[in-house]
C-alpha positions in Angstrom: 99.2 -37.6 40.8 95.7 -38.9 41.1 93.2 -35.6 41.4 89.4 -35.2 41.5 87.3 -33.1 40.1 83.8 -31.8 40.5 81.7 -32.3 37.5 79.6 -29.0 37.3 75.2 -28.9 36.7 74.8 -27.9 32.2 72.8 -25.4 33.3 73.6 -22.2 34.8 72.4 -20.9 38.6 69.0 -19.6 37.7 68.4 -19.9 34.4 65.1 -22.4 33.2 66.2 -26.1 32.3 63.3 -25.9 28.8 61.9 -28.4 27.2 61.7 -31.5 28.7 59.8 -34.4 29.0 58.7 -35.5 32.4 61.1 -38.5 32.0 64.0 -35.9 31.2 63.6 -33.3 34.4 63.8 -37.5 36.3 67.2 -38.4 34.2 68.6 -35.2 34.8 68.0 -35.0 38.0 69.5 -38.8 38.7 72.7 -37.6 36.3 73.2 -34.4 38.3 73.0 -36.8 41.7 75.4 -38.9 39.9 78.0 -36.6 38.9 78.2 -34.2 41.8 78.6 -38.0 44.1 81.3 -38.2 42.6 84.5 -39.2 44.5 87.9 -39.2 44.8 88.3 -43.1 43.3 92.0 -45.4 41.8 92.2 -44.6 38.2 90.7 -46.8 37.0 87.9 -46.7 39.6 87.5 -43.3 38.2 88.0 -43.6 34.0 84.2 -46.4 34.5 82.8 -43.4 36.8 84.0 -40.7 34.3 82.2 -42.2 31.2 78.8 -42.8 33.4 79.1 -38.5 34.4 80.1 -37.2 31.4 77.5 -39.5 29.6 74.9 -38.6 31.9 76.8 -34.6 31.4 75.3 -34.7 27.7 72.3 -35.8 28.4 71.9 -33.3 30.3 72.7 -31.0 27.6 70.9 -31.9 25.0 67.9 -32.2 26.9 67.9 -28.2 27.0 69.5 -28.1 23.7 67.9 -30.5 21.4 65.0 -29.2 19.9 67.6 -26.1 18.7 69.7 -29.1 17.0 67.3 -30.5 15.7 65.9 -27.4 13.7 69.6 -26.5 12.6 68.7 -29.4 11.0 65.8 -29.5 9.1 67.0 -26.3 8.8 69.8 -27.6 6.7 68.8 -30.7 5.0 66.1 -28.9 3.7 68.7 -26.6 1.9 71.2 -28.0 1.1 74.2 -26.4 -1.0 76.5 -27.9 -3.9 80.8 -28.1 -2.5 82.2 -25.3 -3.1 78.9 -23.0 -2.9 78.2 -23.6 1.0 77.9 -19.8 1.6 74.5 -20.8 3.3 75.0 -22.9 5.9 78.5 -22.5 6.6 77.4 -18.7 7.6 74.8 -21.0 10.0 77.6 -23.3 11.7 79.2 -19.7 12.8 76.3 -18.3 13.7 76.1 -22.1 16.1 80.0 -21.5 16.9 80.1 -17.6 18.4 77.2 -18.5 20.5 78.6 -21.3 21.9 82.0 -19.4 22.5 84.3 -20.4 19.7 87.2 -17.7 17.9 85.3 -17.6 14.5 86.7 -17.3 10.8 85.0 -18.0 7.6 86.2 -18.4 4.3 89.0 -21.4 5.5 89.7 -22.8 2.1 86.7 -20.9 -0.1 83.6 -21.7 1.4 85.4 -23.6 5.6 85.3 -22.5 8.7 87.7 -22.3 11.7 85.9 -22.3 14.6 89.0 -22.1 18.0 88.0 -22.8 22.3 91.3 -22.2 23.8 90.6 -23.1 27.1 93.9 -23.0 29.1 97.3 -25.6 28.5 97.1 -28.7 26.6 97.0 -30.5 23.0 95.4 -29.5 20.8 92.5 -31.4 19.0 90.1 -31.4 15.7 87.4 -32.3 15.0 86.1 -31.9 11.8 81.8 -32.0 9.6 81.4 -31.4 6.5 79.4 -28.4 4.4 78.2 -29.8 1.2 75.5 -31.9 -0.5 74.7 -33.8 -3.4 73.2 -33.0 -7.3 70.3 -35.5 -6.3 67.3 -35.2 -6.0 65.9 -36.6 -3.1 62.7 -38.9 -2.9 62.0 -39.8 1.0 58.6 -37.4 1.4 60.4 -36.1 4.7 57.9 -32.8 5.5 61.8 -31.0 5.3 62.6 -32.4 2.1 64.9 -30.8 0.1 63.3 -28.5 -3.5 66.3 -27.2 -3.7 67.9 -26.8 -7.1 71.6 -25.0 -8.3 73.3 -25.2 -11.5 76.0 -27.7 -11.4 78.4 -28.9 -14.6 76.4 -26.1 -16.4 72.6 -28.0 -15.2 70.2 -27.4 -13.4 70.6 -30.0 -11.0 68.2 -30.5 -7.7 69.9 -30.9 -4.7 70.0 -32.7 -1.4 71.6 -34.6 1.5 71.7 -38.1 1.2 74.5 -38.7 2.4 74.2 -37.4 6.0 76.5 -34.3 6.4 73.5 -31.9 7.6 73.1 -35.1 10.3 77.2 -34.4 11.3 76.7 -30.7 11.1 74.1 -30.7 14.1 76.1 -33.5 15.5 79.4 -31.1 15.8 77.3 -28.2 17.4 75.8 -30.1 19.8 80.0 -31.7 20.3 81.2 -28.0 21.0 78.8 -27.2 23.7 78.0 -29.6 25.1 82.6 -30.3 25.4 82.3 -26.0 26.1 80.1 -26.8 29.0 82.2 -29.5 30.4 85.5 -27.6 30.3 86.7 -28.5 34.0 87.3 -31.8 32.9 89.4 -30.5 30.0 92.5 -27.4 29.3 93.8 -27.4 25.4 92.3 -26.4 21.8 88.7 -27.1 20.9 89.3 -26.6 16.8 86.0 -27.1 15.5 86.3 -26.9 11.1 83.3 -27.6 8.3 85.0 -28.5 5.7 83.9 -28.0 2.8 83.2 -30.6 -0.4 83.9 -33.4 0.7 81.8 -34.8 -1.9 83.9 -34.4 -4.6 87.3 -35.1 -2.0 88.8 -31.8 -3.1 87.7 -30.3 0.5 91.0 -30.7 2.5 93.3 -30.7 0.9 91.4 -27.1 -0.1 91.1 -25.7 3.1 95.5 -27.0 3.7 96.5 -25.1 0.8 94.7 -21.5 2.5 96.7 -21.9 6.1 95.2 -24.3 8.3 97.3 -26.1 10.0 99.6 -22.6 9.6 97.0 -20.4 10.4 95.7 -21.6 12.7 98.2 -24.9 14.4 98.5 -28.1 14.2 95.8 -30.3 15.8 98.1 -32.2 18.3 94.8 -35.4 16.9 91.7 -35.3 15.1 88.1 -37.4 15.3 85.8 -37.2 12.1 82.5 -39.2 12.3 79.8 -40.6 9.6 76.0 -41.8 9.5 75.1 -44.6 8.2 72.2 -47.5 7.4 73.0 -49.3 11.1 71.3 -48.5 14.2 71.1 -45.2 15.5 71.9 -47.1 19.0 75.0 -48.4 17.4 78.3 -46.7 16.6 81.8 -48.9 14.9 85.3 -47.9 14.5 88.0 -49.5 13.8 92.3 -49.2 13.7 94.4 -48.7 10.5 92.8 -48.8 7.7 89.3 -47.1 7.9 89.0 -46.8 4.3 89.7 -47.0 0.6 91.5 -44.4 -1.6 89.7 -42.3 -4.6 90.2 -41.6 -8.3 87.8 -41.0 -11.2 88.4 -42.0 -14.2 87.5 -40.2 -17.1 87.1 -42.0 -20.7 86.4 -41.3 -24.0 85.5 -43.9 -27.0 86.3 -42.4 -30.2 84.3 -43.9 -33.6 82.5 -42.9 -37.0 79.0 -41.7 -36.5 76.7 -43.0 -39.3 72.9 -44.0 -39.7 71.9 -47.1 -37.0 71.0 -49.2 -40.2 74.0 -49.5 -41.9 76.2 -49.4 -38.9 78.4 -50.9 -41.5 80.1 -47.7 -42.8 80.2 -46.9 -38.4 82.7 -46.8 -35.6 80.3 -47.5 -33.0 81.0 -45.9 -30.2 78.6 -46.9 -27.6 79.4 -50.9 -28.6 82.7 -49.6 -27.5 81.7 -47.9 -24.0 79.3 -51.3 -23.2 82.2 -53.3 -24.0 84.3 -51.4 -21.7 81.9 -51.4 -18.5 82.0 -55.0 -18.8 86.0 -56.0 -19.7 87.3 -53.8 -17.5 85.1 -55.7 -14.5 88.4 -58.6 -15.6 90.7 -56.4 -14.6 88.7 -57.1 -10.9 88.6 -60.6 -10.2 91.4 -61.4 -12.8 94.0 -59.4 -12.0 93.3 -58.2 -8.5 94.1 -60.6 -5.8 91.6 -61.6 -4.7 91.8 -61.4 -1.2 92.6 -57.3 -2.1 90.2 -54.7 -1.7 90.4 -53.2 -5.0 86.5 -51.7 -6.8 86.1 -49.9 -10.6 81.8 -48.7 -10.5 80.7 -46.6 -14.1 78.8 -43.5 -12.7 78.2 -41.7 -15.8 77.7 -42.1 -20.1 77.0 -39.5 -22.6 76.6 -39.9 -25.6 74.5 -40.2 -29.1 70.6 -38.3 -29.6 68.9 -40.2 -31.4 67.8 -44.2 -31.4 69.1 -44.0 -35.0 71.4 -42.2 -35.5 75.3 -43.7 -33.9 77.2 -40.3 -32.5 81.0 -39.7 -32.8 81.9 -40.1 -30.0 80.6 -41.2 -25.8 81.7 -40.4 -22.3 82.8 -42.4 -19.6 83.3 -41.4 -16.2 84.2 -43.7 -13.0 85.9 -44.6 -9.5 88.0 -46.6 -8.8 88.3 -47.8 -5.3 91.3 -50.4 -2.7 93.2 -50.0 0.4 96.7 -50.7 -0.4 99.3 -48.3 -2.1 100.0 -51.6 -4.9 96.7 -52.4 -5.3 95.5 -48.8 -7.0 98.6 -48.9 -9.2 97.5 -52.2 -10.6 93.7 -51.1 -11.6 95.4 -48.3 -12.2 97.3 -49.8 -15.9 94.1 -52.5 -16.0 92.0 -49.8 -16.5 94.2 -48.0 -18.9 95.1 -51.3 -21.3 92.0 -52.2 -21.7 90.4 -49.1 -22.7 92.6 -48.9 -25.5 92.9 -52.7 -26.4 88.4 -52.1 -26.6 89.3 -48.9 -28.6 92.0 -51.1 -30.9 89.3 -54.0 -31.6 87.1 -51.9 -33.3 89.9 -51.1 -35.3 89.1 -46.8 -33.8 92.1 -43.6 -32.5 92.8 -45.2 -29.5 90.9 -42.9 -26.6 91.0 -39.6 -24.5 91.8 -41.3 -21.1 92.6 -39.6 -17.6 92.7 -40.5 -13.9 92.4 -37.4 -11.8 94.1 -39.2 -8.3 91.4 -38.0 -5.8 92.2 -39.0 -2.0 93.7 -41.8 -0.3 93.0 -44.0 2.3 91.6 -42.7 6.2 94.2 -44.3 8.3 93.1 -44.7 12.2 95.8 -43.7 14.3 95.6 -47.3 17.0 97.0 -44.6 19.8 94.0 -42.3 19.3 91.8 -45.4 19.5 93.2 -46.8 21.7 91.7 -44.2 24.6 88.4 -43.3 23.1 87.3 -47.1 22.6 88.0 -47.8 26.5 85.4 -44.3 27.1 82.5 -45.6 24.1 83.1 -49.2 24.8 82.2 -48.3 28.1 79.6 -45.9 27.1 77.7 -47.9 24.7 79.0 -51.8 25.4 78.5 -53.7 22.8 76.7 -51.0 20.6 80.2 -50.4 19.9 82.5 -52.6 18.2 85.2 -53.1 16.3 84.1 -53.5 11.9 86.4 -53.9 8.9 87.1 -51.1 6.5 84.7 -49.2 4.7 85.1 -49.6 0.9 83.5 -45.9 0.5 86.2 -43.1 0.8 87.0 -40.2 2.6 89.1 -37.1 2.2 89.5 -36.5 5.9 92.6 -38.5 5.1 94.1 -35.4 3.9 94.6 -34.1 7.6 95.7 -38.0 8.8 98.4 -37.7 5.6 99.5 -34.3 6.4 100.8 -35.8 10.1 97.4 -35.7 12.7 96.6 -38.9 14.2 93.1 -39.4 13.5 90.2 -41.4 14.3 86.9 -41.7 12.1 84.2 -43.6 13.4 81.1 -44.4 11.9 77.1 -44.0 12.9 74.5 -45.3 12.5 70.7 -43.4 11.6 68.2 -46.2 11.6 65.3 -47.8 14.4 67.3 -50.9 16.0 64.2 -52.9 14.9 64.1 -51.7 11.7 67.4 -52.8 11.3 66.6 -56.1 12.5 63.9 -56.6 10.6 66.5 -55.2 7.0 68.6 -57.8 7.8 66.5 -60.7 8.6 64.3 -59.9 4.9 67.5 -59.8 3.7 66.2 -56.4 1.7 68.6 -53.6 2.6 67.7 -50.1 4.1 68.4 -47.4 1.8 72.0 -46.4 2.2 73.9 -42.8 1.9 74.0 -41.8 -1.8 70.2 -43.6 -2.1 67.2 -40.8 -2.4 65.1 -42.2 0.5 68.7 -42.2 2.8 66.4 -40.7 6.2 67.9 -40.3 9.0 65.9 -40.5 12.2 67.2 -37.1 13.2 67.2 -37.3 17.4 68.4 -40.3 18.7 71.3 -40.4 15.6 72.2 -36.9 16.3 72.2 -37.9 20.1 74.0 -40.7 19.4 76.2 -38.6 17.8 76.8 -36.3 20.3 77.4 -38.7 23.3 80.0 -40.6 21.1 82.1 -37.3 20.1 82.5 -35.8 23.4 83.2 -38.8 24.7 85.5 -39.5 22.3 88.0 -36.1 22.6 87.5 -36.3 26.4 89.5 -39.0 25.9 92.2 -37.7 23.7 92.5 -35.1 26.1 93.3 -37.2 29.1 95.3 -38.6 26.3 97.0 -35.4 26.0 97.3 -35.3 30.0 98.7 -38.0 30.3 102.1 -37.6 28.1 102.7 -34.6 30.3 
């Protein structure tokens, strides 16, 4: 049965609306008029009007709340923390979520937190953000750039939010605020989780192992977003495979060290490592079906101390990515065979070889994506679009593998004109994990808040329709 609901203004009666420019005030007044004017139309018409009304209501919330979100974003950006060290970051989010009205539990999966907001009977919808940053130096020159350092793997390193998790956290808090202010439009439970150690693809599993779904209940569906080097008013989504698996390979080639002037007396592990880095790419180009995705990237090589000394050992580490399990298995076998063959060619001992399985691909559920797609297209038009799966990896897949129907989508971070110019010139903009990655905060966070709020509401509508 179709029933109309009237949305309340985003501000409490008598409360002053601050931080609004005249243009924003004008838009807010128009938005509130649109919300108040919702009428009992047909179900199909109601869906269209509701999207416009929600989008307008979120704009009112953002006009009031954005300064606080901006301050939170810049504070987290300037003071990032590595995997399982995110105590201060998690504490900041816990304070923000309690202020909104969530029941917050900290230290789930070491440094993760779970925030619940119950609003009657209905589905439980999980929204995930990440807490951790990267062990790298930021080189953006921003006034709020990170200069923090910490110990990582026994050495001092700079720390930076060059993957954009700070944008995710601010959008997460903003969406929580918007959804609570729109609570007359939905019934059920919001389960907002802040996950540690996404960059090490171990944080989601840590939360699950700490009883995430047994202690707090298993959600009926889940959503997550990630930013990237697109236009900040666009978003991308997909059904089915959404990201790649990610596994780590570690190899130590063992030789016989000696003087660089008499290499014939040595077994050179530097030569073996160099040959392996090149030869392993033939596994991709000649052993894998060229129509299937798979990539092997060596990101670390450590060996030697001086220019004139051939070392005893060289260590390599890299990542293996694929969409399909059969491709993943073929890459595993080919990499190991190549490493052993390189050592055999040098008459060296077999290398120490280890593959550490990481995370599986994210699989987006069509029953979750479908309703979300309809509201996102209604809100963003052709700026919301289906795209191919991304080649990066995400341990959000752990929640999917645990049986939670999910949707993972992407938002852009740069001005549209800058993105267009980069495409025309063929020079790519700095992307995630670049020391120059510098999202434009306000439009990006506003897009994230609006898109996530609409996606979650589509989930509540779907849950209500199934009853």
